[in-house]
Short mmCIF file of C-alpha atoms in Angstrom, two decimals:
data_model
loop_
_atom_site.label_atom_id
_atom_site.label_comp_id
_atom_site.label_asym_id
_atom_site.label_seq_id
_atom_site.Cartn_x
_atom_site.Cartn_y
_atom_site.Cartn_z
CA MET A 1213 0.00 0.00 0.00
CA LYS A 1214 1.45 3.34 -1.08
CA LEU A 1215 0.79 6.86 0.12
CA ASP A 1216 0.15 7.95 -3.46
CA GLN A 1217 -2.72 5.43 -3.70
CA LEU A 1218 -4.33 6.99 -0.63
CA ARG A 1219 -3.95 10.44 -2.19
CA VAL A 1220 -5.67 9.19 -5.35
CA LEU A 1221 -8.57 7.80 -3.31
CA ASP A 1222 -8.84 11.07 -1.39
CA GLY A 1223 -8.77 13.08 -4.60
CA ILE A 1224 -11.64 11.09 -6.10
CA VAL A 1225 -13.71 11.40 -2.93
CA THR A 1226 -13.14 15.14 -2.47
CA GLN A 1227 -13.50 16.08 -6.14
CA GLY A 1228 -16.42 13.76 -6.84
CA SER A 1229 -15.12 12.31 -10.12
CA PHE A 1230 -12.06 10.72 -11.72
CA ARG A 1231 -11.85 13.58 -14.22
CA LYS A 1232 -11.68 16.37 -11.63
CA ALA A 1233 -9.32 14.33 -9.44
CA ALA A 1234 -7.03 13.82 -12.42
CA GLU A 1235 -6.91 17.59 -12.99
CA VAL A 1236 -6.13 18.34 -9.35
CA LEU A 1237 -3.55 15.56 -8.98
CA HIS A 1238 -2.01 16.22 -12.41
CA LYS A 1239 -2.39 12.59 -13.44
CA SER A 1240 -4.27 10.87 -16.24
CA GLN A 1241 -7.61 9.22 -15.55
CA PRO A 1242 -6.25 5.76 -16.54
CA ALA A 1243 -3.44 6.24 -14.00
CA LEU A 1244 -6.00 6.99 -11.28
CA SER A 1245 -8.11 3.99 -12.25
CA GLN A 1246 -5.04 1.75 -12.11
CA ALA A 1247 -4.02 3.13 -8.70
CA ILE A 1248 -7.48 2.37 -7.27
CA LYS A 1249 -7.49 -1.08 -8.87
CA ASN A 1250 -4.10 -1.86 -7.30
CA LEU A 1251 -5.25 -0.57 -3.91
CA GLU A 1252 -8.41 -2.68 -4.04
CA GLU A 1253 -6.38 -5.76 -4.99
CA GLU A 1254 -3.88 -5.18 -2.18
CA THR A 1255 -6.58 -4.66 0.44
CA GLY A 1256 -9.02 -7.24 -0.87
CA LEU A 1257 -11.77 -4.61 -0.67
CA CYS A 1258 -14.12 -2.99 -3.14
CA LEU A 1259 -13.60 0.66 -2.19
CA LEU A 1260 -15.57 2.50 -4.87
CA SER A 1261 -18.91 1.68 -6.43
CA ARG A 1262 -19.13 2.48 -10.15
CA ASP A 1263 -22.88 1.83 -10.40
CA SER A 1264 -23.88 5.51 -10.39
CA TYR A 1265 -22.79 8.48 -12.48
CA ARG A 1266 -20.28 9.53 -9.83
CA PRO A 1267 -17.97 7.12 -8.00
CA GLU A 1268 -19.19 6.52 -4.44
CA LEU A 1269 -17.52 4.85 -1.48
CA THR A 1270 -18.85 1.43 -0.58
CA PRO A 1271 -19.55 0.71 3.13
CA ALA A 1272 -16.10 -0.91 3.37
CA GLY A 1273 -14.68 2.01 1.40
CA ARG A 1274 -16.08 4.54 3.86
CA ALA A 1275 -14.46 2.77 6.81
CA PHE A 1276 -11.16 2.46 4.93
CA TYR A 1277 -11.28 6.10 3.80
CA ARG A 1278 -11.78 7.39 7.35
CA GLN A 1279 -8.50 5.79 8.40
CA ALA A 1280 -6.77 6.80 5.17
CA ARG A 1281 -7.75 10.40 5.91
CA VAL A 1282 -6.13 10.12 9.36
CA VAL A 1283 -2.90 8.93 7.72
CA LEU A 1284 -2.94 11.71 5.13
CA ASP A 1285 -3.61 14.32 7.81
CA GLN A 1286 -0.67 13.07 9.86
CA VAL A 1287 1.60 13.20 6.81
CA GLN A 1288 0.39 16.75 6.15
CA VAL A 1289 1.20 17.79 9.73
CA LEU A 1290 4.73 16.42 9.31
CA LYS A 1291 5.15 18.27 6.00
CA GLU A 1292 4.00 21.55 7.52
CA LEU A 1293 6.34 21.11 10.47
CA ALA A 1294 9.25 20.41 8.15
CA ASN A 1295 8.37 23.43 6.01
CA ARG A 1296 8.17 25.73 9.01
CA LEU A 1297 11.51 24.50 10.33
CA SER A 1298 13.23 25.14 7.01
CA ALA A 1299 11.13 28.00 5.63
CA THR A 1300 12.06 31.45 4.52
CA GLN A 1301 9.30 34.00 4.17
CA GLU A 1302 7.39 33.84 0.90
CA PRO A 1303 7.06 36.96 -1.29
CA LEU A 1304 3.23 36.89 -1.46
CA VAL A 1305 0.31 35.75 0.69
CA ARG A 1306 -3.22 35.91 -0.75
CA LEU A 1307 -6.21 36.28 1.58
CA SER A 1308 -9.71 36.32 0.10
CA VAL A 1309 -12.42 37.68 2.38
CA SER A 1310 -16.18 37.58 1.89
CA ALA A 1311 -17.60 41.03 1.24
CA THR A 1312 -19.88 40.46 4.25
CA CYS A 1313 -16.97 39.98 6.67
CA PRO A 1314 -16.09 42.66 9.27
CA LEU A 1315 -12.57 43.80 8.47
CA GLY A 1316 -11.37 45.22 11.80
CA GLU A 1317 -9.62 42.13 13.13
CA VAL A 1318 -8.45 41.12 9.65
CA LEU A 1319 -6.66 44.44 9.16
CA ALA A 1320 -5.23 44.29 12.68
CA ALA A 1321 -3.77 40.84 11.97
CA ILE A 1322 -2.33 41.96 8.64
CA GLY A 1323 -0.81 45.04 10.29
CA GLU A 1324 0.84 42.88 12.95
CA LEU A 1325 2.10 40.49 10.30
CA LYS A 1326 3.57 43.26 8.14
CA GLN A 1327 5.70 44.40 11.07
CA ALA A 1328 7.09 40.89 11.55
CA PHE A 1329 7.50 40.12 7.81
CA PRO A 1330 7.93 43.45 5.97
CA ALA A 1331 9.26 41.81 2.79
CA THR A 1332 6.07 39.81 2.18
CA ASP A 1333 3.24 41.34 0.17
CA ILE A 1334 -0.18 40.62 1.71
CA ARG A 1335 -2.85 40.68 -0.98
CA LEU A 1336 -6.33 41.21 0.50
CA ILE A 1337 -9.12 40.32 -1.94
CA SER A 1338 -12.82 41.02 -1.43
CA ASP A 1339 -15.10 38.39 -2.97
CA ALA A 1340 -18.82 37.72 -3.03
CA MET A 1341 -21.25 34.82 -3.46
CA GLY A 1342 -18.87 31.86 -3.70
CA GLY A 1343 -15.94 33.81 -5.11
CA SER A 1344 -13.72 33.11 -2.09
CA ALA A 1345 -14.53 29.38 -2.15
CA GLU A 1346 -13.67 29.24 -5.84
CA ARG A 1347 -10.35 31.04 -5.32
CA LEU A 1348 -9.43 28.61 -2.55
CA MET A 1349 -10.16 25.47 -4.57
CA GLU A 1350 -8.52 26.87 -7.71
CA GLY A 1351 -5.33 27.70 -5.78
CA GLU A 1352 -5.79 31.45 -6.24
CA ALA A 1353 -5.91 32.17 -2.48
CA ASP A 1354 -3.87 30.78 0.39
CA LEU A 1355 -6.52 31.55 3.02
CA VAL A 1356 -10.14 32.64 2.84
CA ILE A 1357 -12.79 33.89 5.24
CA ALA A 1358 -16.16 32.97 3.80
CA SER A 1359 -19.10 30.57 3.91
CA ALA A 1360 -18.21 26.92 3.35
CA ASP A 1361 -21.41 26.20 1.42
CA GLY A 1362 -20.69 23.92 -1.52
CA LEU A 1363 -17.12 23.15 -0.47
CA PRO A 1364 -16.22 19.47 0.08
CA ALA A 1365 -15.56 19.16 3.81
CA GLU A 1366 -12.80 16.62 3.21
CA ALA A 1367 -10.82 19.12 1.13
CA ILE A 1368 -10.56 21.96 3.64
CA VAL A 1369 -9.40 22.82 7.15
CA ALA A 1370 -11.74 25.34 8.77
CA ALA A 1371 -12.15 27.31 11.98
CA PRO A 1372 -15.15 29.48 12.99
CA TYR A 1373 -14.43 33.16 12.44
CA ALA A 1374 -17.57 35.31 12.56
CA VAL A 1375 -21.35 35.22 12.53
CA VAL A 1376 -22.86 38.05 10.51
CA ASN A 1377 -26.53 39.06 10.57
CA ILE A 1378 -27.91 39.79 7.09
CA ILE A 1379 -30.90 42.15 7.44
CA PRO A 1380 -33.38 43.21 4.72
CA VAL A 1381 -33.46 47.03 4.77
CA ALA A 1382 -34.93 49.97 2.87
CA HIS A 1383 -35.23 53.73 3.06
CA PRO A 1384 -38.06 54.63 5.49
CA ASP A 1385 -40.00 56.27 2.62
CA TYR A 1386 -39.67 53.25 0.29
CA PRO A 1387 -43.21 51.79 -0.10
CA PRO A 1388 -42.61 48.37 1.55
CA ALA A 1389 -41.25 50.16 4.63
CA ARG A 1390 -44.44 52.26 4.95
CA ILE A 1391 -46.95 49.43 4.52
CA GLY A 1392 -46.56 48.33 8.14
CA LYS A 1393 -47.18 44.59 7.77
CA ARG A 1394 -45.25 41.41 7.00
CA LEU A 1395 -44.94 41.10 3.23
CA SER A 1396 -44.90 37.95 1.10
CA ASN A 1397 -42.66 37.26 -1.90
CA ALA A 1398 -45.58 37.94 -4.21
CA GLU A 1399 -46.10 41.36 -2.63
CA MET A 1400 -42.37 42.17 -3.02
CA ASN A 1401 -42.18 41.21 -6.71
CA SER A 1402 -42.99 44.72 -7.90
CA TYR A 1403 -40.23 46.34 -5.81
CA VAL A 1404 -36.58 46.45 -6.88
CA GLN A 1405 -34.28 44.15 -4.92
CA VAL A 1406 -30.65 45.26 -5.06
CA VAL A 1407 -28.25 42.29 -5.16
CA VAL A 1408 -24.48 41.92 -5.25
CA ALA A 1409 -23.08 39.85 -8.11
CA GLY A 1410 -20.78 36.94 -7.36
CA THR A 1411 -17.10 37.34 -8.19
CA GLY A 1412 -16.53 33.70 -9.19
CA GLN A 1413 -17.50 31.69 -12.24
CA GLY A 1414 -20.44 29.99 -10.49
CA ARG A 1415 -18.67 26.81 -9.40
CA PHE A 1416 -19.78 27.42 -5.80
CA GLU A 1417 -23.18 29.07 -5.93
CA GLN A 1418 -23.91 30.83 -2.64
CA THR A 1419 -26.71 33.21 -3.62
CA ARG A 1420 -29.15 33.73 -0.77
CA ASP A 1421 -32.57 35.26 -0.19
CA VAL A 1422 -33.29 36.45 -3.72
CA VAL A 1423 -37.02 36.94 -4.26
CA PRO A 1424 -37.99 34.69 -7.20
CA ASP A 1425 -39.40 36.44 -10.27
CA GLY A 1426 -38.88 39.83 -8.63
CA MET A 1427 -37.34 42.98 -10.11
CA ARG A 1428 -33.58 43.18 -9.48
CA TRP A 1429 -30.73 45.63 -9.72
CA THR A 1430 -27.35 43.90 -9.73
CA VAL A 1431 -24.27 45.76 -8.49
CA SER A 1432 -20.65 44.82 -7.87
CA ASP A 1433 -20.24 45.68 -4.17
CA PHE A 1434 -22.07 46.39 -0.90
CA ALA A 1435 -21.06 50.07 -0.82
CA THR A 1436 -22.91 50.71 -4.09
CA LYS A 1437 -25.81 48.58 -2.88
CA LYS A 1438 -26.13 50.63 0.31
CA HIS A 1439 -26.08 53.92 -1.63
CA ILE A 1440 -28.89 52.75 -3.91
CA ILE A 1441 -31.01 51.53 -1.00
CA ALA A 1442 -30.37 54.72 0.99
CA ALA A 1443 -31.49 56.74 -2.04
CA GLY A 1444 -34.87 55.01 -1.88
CA MET A 1445 -34.39 53.23 -5.19
CA GLY A 1446 -34.72 49.66 -3.94
CA TRP A 1447 -34.32 47.30 -1.00
CA GLY A 1448 -31.93 44.50 -0.12
CA GLY A 1449 -30.15 42.44 2.49
CA MET A 1450 -27.17 44.09 4.16
CA PRO A 1451 -24.64 42.89 6.73
CA GLU A 1452 -25.72 44.46 10.01
CA HIS A 1453 -22.32 45.97 10.78
CA LEU A 1454 -22.35 47.85 7.45
CA VAL A 1455 -25.68 49.58 8.15
CA ALA A 1456 -25.62 49.85 11.97
CA ALA A 1457 -25.18 53.64 11.90
CA GLU A 1458 -27.95 54.13 9.34
CA LEU A 1459 -30.34 51.88 11.28
CA GLN A 1460 -29.63 53.76 14.49
CA ALA A 1461 -30.15 57.12 12.80
CA GLY A 1462 -33.32 55.95 11.04
CA ALA A 1463 -31.85 56.56 7.58
CA LEU A 1464 -32.58 52.89 6.87
CA VAL A 1465 -35.18 50.62 8.45
CA PRO A 1466 -35.49 46.82 8.62
CA LEU A 1467 -38.22 45.17 6.56
CA SER A 1468 -40.51 42.37 7.75
CA LEU A 1469 -40.57 39.85 4.90
CA GLU A 1470 -41.88 36.28 4.86
CA GLY A 1471 -39.34 35.18 2.27
CA TYR A 1472 -36.36 37.04 3.69
CA PRO A 1473 -36.01 36.78 7.48
CA VAL A 1474 -32.88 38.04 9.23
CA ARG A 1475 -30.22 35.43 8.44
CA ARG A 1476 -27.23 34.50 10.57
CA SER A 1477 -24.36 33.82 8.20
CA GLN A 1478 -21.49 31.71 9.57
CA LEU A 1479 -18.11 32.70 8.16
CA LEU A 1480 -15.17 30.33 8.47
CA LEU A 1481 -11.44 30.80 8.20
CA MET A 1482 -10.39 28.15 5.66
CA ARG A 1483 -7.42 26.71 3.85
CA ARG A 1484 -6.98 23.68 1.64
CA ARG A 1485 -6.14 20.46 3.43
CA GLU A 1486 -3.61 19.41 0.83
CA GLY A 1487 -0.55 21.56 0.28
CA SER A 1488 1.50 23.39 2.87
CA LEU A 1489 1.20 27.00 3.94
CA GLY A 1490 4.30 29.11 3.75
CA LEU A 1491 5.91 30.71 6.80
CA VAL A 1492 3.96 33.98 6.57
CA ALA A 1493 0.67 32.39 5.50
CA ASN A 1494 0.86 30.04 8.46
CA ALA A 1495 1.55 32.97 10.79
CA LEU A 1496 -1.51 34.77 9.37
CA TRP A 1497 -3.60 31.63 9.87
CA GLU A 1498 -2.57 31.42 13.51
CA LEU A 1499 -3.32 35.11 14.09
CA LEU A 1500 -6.77 34.91 12.54
CA ALA A 1501 -7.62 31.60 14.20
CA ALA A 1502 -6.59 32.82 17.65
CA GLU A 1503 -9.42 33.12 20.16
CA ARG A 1504 -9.13 36.89 20.36
CA CYS A 1505 -9.83 37.10 16.60
CA VAL A 1506 -13.01 35.02 16.69
CA HIS A 1507 -16.02 37.34 16.55
CA ARG A 1508 -19.12 36.74 18.63
CA ALA A 1509 -22.52 37.43 17.14
CA SER A 1510 -23.25 39.98 19.86
CA ALA A 1511 -20.21 41.99 18.83
CA ILE A 1512 -21.25 42.37 15.20
#
């Protein structure tokens, strides 16, 4: 039994197909099929069922994979330790952050890191609606803070970072705000919902709370969205921390909608399980994952 065979099995499980696993592992599909065949012959087990469109673990395969994952995780820990012991600081660290994420602690961590590693460029990227998840899985970001929706749990390491309340709001003079009752989706169809476009290619769809068949105005960021809503030209869901001042001043008001209740969005600090973080990226991970950097819902 070889470590590479376990990596092939893990790649197929996490990617969901031989084709995608071949792309990630930089191997041909026949090579992956042969590796699984050899592993099954060595273990005397049928690990993957080929009866459906996508390969699925058999009951024996699930038990075997759980232990294989433990082995791969231990090997990864050893690799990361070796890299840290021998590492020099990398020239670039890429951090993708959901546009809904509070930035205070993120910027504080980056500021602290820049003092310790002034030669490393920290690239902070704001993404929306699955963009961060896509960057992570495509290798375009070292770390991300975002929702894990759609991401294969086996492929990532994650730690809770923040809970953000997403609140439907409007200008107090916008008609739905003056009606004074809970409104259905049908009643909201004639009013413009302002939505932020995703920054990815749609591989990880994370669109939430869009009124079906309603009128929409799509923008590229939350700052533009807030300006449009504050101008009384539409309504939309906003992270509470971005509109707290306007809500307190009465410049914006929350809406009572059947199809769009206040949503608590869990953001996670994430990195890919496979592959090692560099010296500076690992230091940033530890800063952001530290208990003092984990937001509580009451603080947002």
